[in-house]
Amino acid sequence: MSARELEGKVALVTGGSRGIGKAIATSLAEGGARVAVIARDGARASAAAAELPGTGHAGFSCDVADSAGVQSTLAAVEERIGPVDILVNNAGITRDNLLIRMKDEEFDEVIAANLKGAFNFTRAVARGMMKRRDGSILNITSVVGLIGNAGQANYAASKAGLVGLTKSVARELASRGVRCNAIAPGFITTDMTGDLNEKQVEELRGRIPLGDLGTPADVAGAARFLVGPSARYITGQVLAVDGGMAM
Ligand code: NAI
């Protein structure tokens, strides 16, 4: 990978104010991209954008589940930074519960943020990318979308849905020069996994062939590769970054 292979590109990263999204935003900025950091809390988005290396970044407040809000946020991003060349749908939530106890709201909220949110931003950027015959979309799914997980029927369904979205968008936009791929992280140390106790982490390590949880930087490296020119002939793929959990 050349040092500044994303020079001149504009990237939009949802949920980019912390965790995996922040690591991806940092990695794309290191590659030379100007980055729009999207988070529900605008102050946090702006603070994260200000910490990125280089210049031209900005933070925007948006709930990805709100399709009208997504449209107006994209317009604001394009006016302030420029047309979006790279979209990373990273925003995601969990509302874990056993199936028979799972409430309608727990199911609906997770689908709205994780799956509908990615659809909203993908649809919003697609027209411009197709017109410019250039663009790259990356969805952050999860290993549990591939292999399932007890207590996460809602989350696993949303993440499996993202795999179908990725492949359909890849097929639909390929002839217009737009690529769409996904990364399926395994267990990564972030706020999302911060609630796990030491016993649970030890048990997890036993299920991971490479023997440990991953870091946000592990996901960010794969993301920078997949959205950039080195992956120009790769579309519709789901790359597991999971220490070998799903193979
Ligand atoms: P996190 O909880 O640290 O960060 C998630 C980010 O998404 C936050 O900035 C949050 O504000 C934002 N977000 C959530 N709902 C939103 C909404 N409706 N609108 C706008 N922003 C919203 O989580 P983490 O761990 O960094 O996860 C990032 C992505 O990676 C998520 O999609 C998650 O499902 C996925 N993932 C994480 C794994 C892990 O082990 N941490 C494993 C596999 C996938």
Short mmCIF file of C-alpha atoms and ligand atoms in Angstrom, two decimals:
data_model
loop_
_atom_site.label_atom_id
_atom_site.label_comp_id
_atom_site.label_asym_id
_atom_site.label_seq_id
_atom_site.Cartn_x
_atom_site.Cartn_y
_atom_site.Cartn_z
CA MET A 1 0.00 0.00 0.00
CA SER A 2 1.45 3.37 -0.95
CA ALA A 3 1.74 5.85 1.91
CA ARG A 4 -1.00 8.24 0.68
CA GLU A 5 -3.07 6.08 -1.65
CA LEU A 6 -6.34 7.83 -0.63
CA GLU A 7 -5.09 11.37 -1.35
CA GLY A 8 -7.91 13.52 -2.78
CA LYS A 9 -10.66 11.12 -1.64
CA VAL A 10 -13.52 11.94 0.71
CA ALA A 11 -14.53 9.19 3.16
CA LEU A 12 -17.63 9.08 5.35
CA VAL A 13 -17.47 6.82 8.42
CA THR A 14 -20.62 6.23 10.48
CA GLY A 15 -20.15 5.66 14.21
CA GLY A 16 -16.69 7.15 13.70
CA SER A 17 -16.36 8.84 17.07
CA ARG A 18 -15.02 5.81 18.97
CA GLY A 19 -14.00 2.16 18.79
CA ILE A 20 -13.62 0.46 15.43
CA GLY A 21 -15.12 3.42 13.52
CA LYS A 22 -12.59 5.83 15.01
CA ALA A 23 -9.73 3.48 14.13
CA ILE A 24 -11.01 3.21 10.55
CA ALA A 25 -11.39 7.01 10.27
CA THR A 26 -7.80 7.40 11.52
CA SER A 27 -6.46 4.83 9.09
CA LEU A 28 -8.24 6.41 6.08
CA ALA A 29 -6.99 9.86 7.15
CA GLU A 30 -3.44 8.44 7.33
CA GLY A 31 -3.99 7.25 3.77
CA GLY A 32 -4.69 10.86 2.73
CA ALA A 33 -8.51 10.91 2.74
CA ARG A 34 -10.55 13.79 4.13
CA VAL A 35 -13.01 12.19 6.55
CA ALA A 36 -16.57 12.99 7.57
CA VAL A 37 -17.11 11.49 11.02
CA ILE A 38 -20.78 10.68 11.67
CA ALA A 39 -22.15 10.09 15.17
CA ARG A 40 -25.43 10.74 16.96
CA ASP A 41 -23.65 13.20 19.24
CA GLY A 42 -22.35 16.03 17.03
CA ALA A 43 -19.88 17.33 19.63
CA ARG A 44 -18.27 13.89 19.90
CA ALA A 45 -18.16 13.58 16.11
CA SER A 46 -16.42 16.96 15.82
CA ALA A 47 -13.98 16.13 18.62
CA ALA A 48 -13.06 12.84 16.92
CA ALA A 49 -12.64 14.59 13.53
CA ALA A 50 -10.32 17.16 15.14
CA GLU A 51 -8.07 14.34 16.42
CA LEU A 52 -7.55 12.79 12.97
CA PRO A 53 -4.20 13.24 11.24
CA GLY A 54 -4.13 15.77 8.37
CA THR A 55 -6.68 18.44 7.50
CA GLY A 56 -10.10 18.83 5.90
CA HIS A 57 -12.00 16.49 8.26
CA ALA A 58 -15.29 17.37 9.97
CA GLY A 59 -17.83 15.85 12.33
CA PHE A 60 -21.59 15.63 11.73
CA SER A 61 -24.46 14.61 13.98
CA CYS A 62 -26.83 12.03 12.48
CA ASP A 63 -28.87 9.01 13.53
CA VAL A 64 -28.23 6.54 10.71
CA ALA A 65 -31.66 4.96 11.26
CA ASP A 66 -33.38 8.22 10.23
CA SER A 67 -33.50 8.23 6.42
CA ALA A 68 -34.45 11.92 6.06
CA GLY A 69 -31.65 12.85 8.47
CA VAL A 70 -29.21 10.77 6.44
CA GLN A 71 -30.14 12.64 3.24
CA SER A 72 -29.63 16.06 4.84
CA THR A 73 -26.40 14.96 6.54
CA LEU A 74 -24.98 13.75 3.22
CA ALA A 75 -25.88 17.12 1.64
CA ALA A 76 -24.06 18.90 4.49
CA VAL A 77 -20.99 16.63 4.11
CA GLU A 78 -20.85 17.24 0.34
CA GLU A 79 -21.14 20.97 0.77
CA ARG A 80 -18.47 21.15 3.48
CA ILE A 81 -15.95 18.48 2.37
CA GLY A 82 -16.97 17.30 -1.10
CA PRO A 83 -18.65 14.35 -2.86
CA VAL A 84 -18.25 11.09 -0.96
CA ASP A 85 -15.93 8.55 -2.64
CA ILE A 86 -15.74 6.08 0.26
CA LEU A 87 -18.61 5.09 2.57
CA VAL A 88 -17.98 2.98 5.67
CA ASN A 89 -21.18 1.77 7.34
CA ASN A 90 -19.79 1.03 10.79
CA ALA A 91 -22.43 2.34 13.23
CA GLY A 92 -23.95 -0.48 15.23
CA ILE A 93 -25.61 -1.37 18.51
CA THR A 94 -26.41 -4.47 20.53
CA ARG A 95 -29.52 -5.16 22.62
CA ASP A 96 -28.76 -8.71 23.73
CA ASN A 97 -31.43 -11.00 25.15
CA LEU A 98 -32.50 -14.60 24.93
CA LEU A 99 -34.97 -15.19 22.10
CA ILE A 100 -38.00 -15.92 24.27
CA ARG A 101 -37.39 -12.79 26.37
CA MET A 102 -36.55 -10.49 23.46
CA LYS A 103 -38.88 -7.51 23.21
CA ASP A 104 -40.14 -6.07 19.92
CA GLU A 105 -38.21 -2.84 20.60
CA GLU A 106 -34.96 -4.75 21.13
CA PHE A 107 -35.34 -6.46 17.78
CA ASP A 108 -36.54 -3.38 15.89
CA GLU A 109 -33.93 -0.95 17.27
CA VAL A 110 -31.05 -3.22 16.30
CA ILE A 111 -32.37 -3.81 12.77
CA ALA A 112 -33.02 -0.06 12.37
CA ALA A 113 -29.51 1.02 13.41
CA ASN A 114 -27.42 -1.82 12.00
CA LEU A 115 -29.23 -2.79 8.79
CA LYS A 116 -31.58 0.05 7.81
CA GLY A 117 -28.85 2.55 8.76
CA ALA A 118 -26.43 0.99 6.26
CA PHE A 119 -29.16 0.88 3.61
CA ASN A 120 -29.96 4.57 4.23
CA PHE A 121 -26.40 5.79 3.69
CA THR A 122 -25.73 3.38 0.81
CA ARG A 123 -28.81 4.53 -1.07
CA ALA A 124 -27.94 8.17 -0.37
CA VAL A 125 -24.37 7.96 -1.77
CA ALA A 126 -25.11 5.55 -4.64
CA ARG A 127 -26.44 8.05 -7.16
CA GLY A 128 -23.39 10.33 -6.95
CA MET A 129 -20.93 7.42 -7.01
CA MET A 130 -22.64 5.91 -10.07
CA LYS A 131 -22.58 9.28 -11.87
CA ARG A 132 -18.88 9.70 -11.15
CA ARG A 133 -18.31 6.01 -12.00
CA ASP A 134 -16.17 5.67 -8.90
CA GLY A 135 -16.85 4.71 -5.32
CA SER A 136 -16.26 2.16 -2.62
CA ILE A 137 -18.67 1.05 0.09
CA LEU A 138 -17.66 -1.02 3.11
CA ASN A 139 -20.10 -2.54 5.57
CA ILE A 140 -18.97 -3.65 9.02
CA THR A 141 -20.86 -6.85 9.72
CA SER A 142 -19.78 -9.43 12.33
CA VAL A 143 -18.63 -13.00 12.70
CA VAL A 144 -21.95 -13.66 14.47
CA GLY A 145 -23.77 -12.74 11.24
CA LEU A 146 -21.96 -15.72 9.69
CA ILE A 147 -22.14 -18.30 12.49
CA GLY A 148 -24.89 -16.99 14.85
CA ASN A 149 -24.70 -16.40 18.60
CA ALA A 150 -27.01 -17.37 21.46
CA GLY A 151 -28.54 -14.23 22.99
CA GLN A 152 -28.01 -12.15 19.85
CA ALA A 153 -30.80 -13.22 17.45
CA ASN A 154 -31.54 -9.56 16.66
CA TYR A 155 -27.89 -8.53 16.21
CA ALA A 156 -26.91 -11.65 14.22
CA ALA A 157 -29.95 -11.18 11.94
CA SER A 158 -28.99 -7.54 11.30
CA LYS A 159 -25.40 -8.54 10.53
CA ALA A 160 -26.44 -11.43 8.25
CA GLY A 161 -28.73 -8.93 6.51
CA LEU A 162 -25.70 -6.73 5.88
CA VAL A 163 -24.04 -9.61 4.03
CA GLY A 164 -27.03 -9.83 1.65
CA LEU A 165 -27.06 -6.04 1.28
CA THR A 166 -23.32 -6.05 0.48
CA LYS A 167 -23.59 -8.69 -2.24
CA SER A 168 -26.72 -7.17 -3.82
CA VAL A 169 -25.25 -3.66 -3.90
CA ALA A 170 -21.99 -5.10 -5.30
CA ARG A 171 -23.89 -6.78 -8.14
CA GLU A 172 -26.10 -3.78 -8.81
CA LEU A 173 -23.36 -1.14 -8.91
CA ALA A 174 -20.39 -3.07 -10.35
CA SER A 175 -21.06 -2.01 -13.93
CA ARG A 176 -20.93 1.63 -12.77
CA GLY A 177 -17.48 1.25 -11.24
CA VAL A 178 -18.70 1.13 -7.64
CA ARG A 179 -17.47 -1.62 -5.32
CA CYS A 180 -19.11 -2.89 -2.13
CA ASN A 181 -17.49 -5.22 0.40
CA ALA A 182 -17.85 -6.16 4.04
CA ILE A 183 -15.61 -6.93 6.99
CA ALA A 184 -16.78 -9.44 9.58
CA PRO A 185 -14.82 -8.71 12.76
CA GLY A 186 -14.61 -11.34 15.46
CA PHE A 187 -14.26 -10.18 19.06
CA ILE A 188 -12.53 -6.81 19.15
CA THR A 189 -11.68 -4.89 22.34
CA THR A 190 -13.93 -1.78 22.32
CA ASP A 191 -16.71 -0.27 24.47
CA MET A 192 -19.06 -2.84 22.87
CA THR A 193 -17.10 -5.73 24.38
CA GLY A 194 -16.10 -3.77 27.51
CA ASP A 195 -18.83 -5.40 29.62
CA LEU A 196 -17.26 -8.85 29.34
CA ASN A 197 -15.67 -10.09 32.57
CA GLU A 198 -12.26 -11.80 32.74
CA LYS A 199 -13.84 -15.28 32.84
CA GLN A 200 -15.85 -14.55 29.69
CA VAL A 201 -12.77 -13.15 27.93
CA GLU A 202 -10.79 -16.27 28.88
CA GLU A 203 -13.58 -18.48 27.53
CA LEU A 204 -13.61 -16.45 24.31
CA ARG A 205 -9.85 -16.79 23.86
CA GLY A 206 -10.35 -20.55 23.86
CA ARG A 207 -12.68 -20.23 20.85
CA ILE A 208 -10.29 -18.07 18.80
CA PRO A 209 -7.64 -20.01 16.83
CA LEU A 210 -5.15 -17.09 17.05
CA GLY A 211 -5.74 -17.11 20.83
CA ASP A 212 -6.73 -13.51 21.60
CA LEU A 213 -9.24 -10.76 20.93
CA GLY A 214 -8.45 -8.35 18.11
CA THR A 215 -7.92 -4.58 18.24
CA PRO A 216 -9.73 -1.80 16.34
CA ALA A 217 -6.46 -1.28 14.39
CA ASP A 218 -6.68 -4.88 13.10
CA VAL A 219 -10.04 -4.05 11.52
CA ALA A 220 -8.88 -0.63 10.31
CA GLY A 221 -5.96 -2.10 8.35
CA ALA A 222 -8.28 -4.42 6.45
CA ALA A 223 -10.74 -1.54 5.89
CA ARG A 224 -8.08 0.73 4.39
CA PHE A 225 -7.06 -2.06 2.01
CA LEU A 226 -10.62 -2.89 0.91
CA VAL A 227 -11.71 0.69 0.18
CA GLY A 228 -8.48 1.62 -1.58
CA PRO A 229 -6.93 1.10 -5.02
CA SER A 230 -5.15 -2.15 -4.08
CA ALA A 231 -8.62 -3.77 -3.91
CA ARG A 232 -9.83 -2.37 -7.25
CA TYR A 233 -10.74 -5.88 -8.52
CA ILE A 234 -12.48 -7.01 -5.30
CA THR A 235 -16.24 -6.61 -4.81
CA GLY A 236 -19.05 -8.47 -3.06
CA GLN A 237 -16.66 -10.05 -0.56
CA VAL A 238 -16.90 -10.56 3.18
CA LEU A 239 -13.48 -10.54 4.82
CA ALA A 240 -13.41 -12.10 8.28
CA VAL A 241 -11.00 -10.31 10.65
CA ASP A 242 -11.57 -12.66 13.53
CA GLY A 243 -8.43 -14.54 14.52
CA GLY A 244 -9.74 -17.53 12.56
CA MET A 245 -13.12 -18.00 14.31
CA ALA A 246 -15.14 -18.46 11.12
CA MET A 247 -13.40 -20.49 8.43
P1 NAI B 1 -18.97 1.04 19.75
O1 NAI B 1 -20.21 0.85 20.53
O2 NAI B 1 -17.69 1.37 20.46
O3 NAI B 1 -19.18 2.15 18.62
C1 NAI B 1 -20.33 2.14 17.82
C2 NAI B 1 -20.49 3.51 17.24
O4 NAI B 1 -21.70 3.55 16.46
C3 NAI B 1 -20.63 4.57 18.30
O5 NAI B 1 -19.88 5.70 17.91
C4 NAI B 1 -22.13 4.87 18.29
O6 NAI B 1 -22.42 6.17 18.71
C5 NAI B 1 -22.44 4.68 16.82
N1 NAI B 1 -23.87 4.46 16.58
C6 NAI B 1 -24.66 3.48 17.09
N2 NAI B 1 -25.92 3.62 16.65
C7 NAI B 1 -25.93 4.72 15.85
C8 NAI B 1 -26.93 5.39 15.12
N3 NAI B 1 -28.21 4.96 15.12
N4 NAI B 1 -26.59 6.49 14.41
C9 NAI B 1 -25.32 6.95 14.41
N5 NAI B 1 -24.30 6.35 15.08
C10 NAI B 1 -24.62 5.26 15.81
O7 NAI B 1 -18.81 -0.27 18.89
P2 NAI B 1 -17.58 -0.93 18.12
O8 NAI B 1 -17.19 -2.11 18.90
O9 NAI B 1 -16.57 0.07 17.73
O10 NAI B 1 -18.36 -1.47 16.83
C11 NAI B 1 -18.33 -0.85 15.56
C12 NAI B 1 -19.00 -1.78 14.57
O11 NAI B 1 -18.30 -3.01 14.54
C13 NAI B 1 -20.46 -2.09 14.92
O12 NAI B 1 -21.22 -2.17 13.73
C14 NAI B 1 -20.35 -3.46 15.55
O13 NAI B 1 -21.55 -4.18 15.43
C15 NAI B 1 -19.22 -4.07 14.76
N6 NAI B 1 -18.56 -5.18 15.41
C16 NAI B 1 -17.92 -5.02 16.63
C17 NAI B 1 -17.31 -6.11 17.22
C18 NAI B 1 -16.59 -6.01 18.53
O14 NAI B 1 -16.18 -7.04 19.05
N7 NAI B 1 -16.41 -4.83 19.11
C19 NAI B 1 -17.32 -7.41 16.58
C20 NAI B 1 -17.99 -7.46 15.31
C21 NAI B 1 -18.57 -6.37 14.77
#
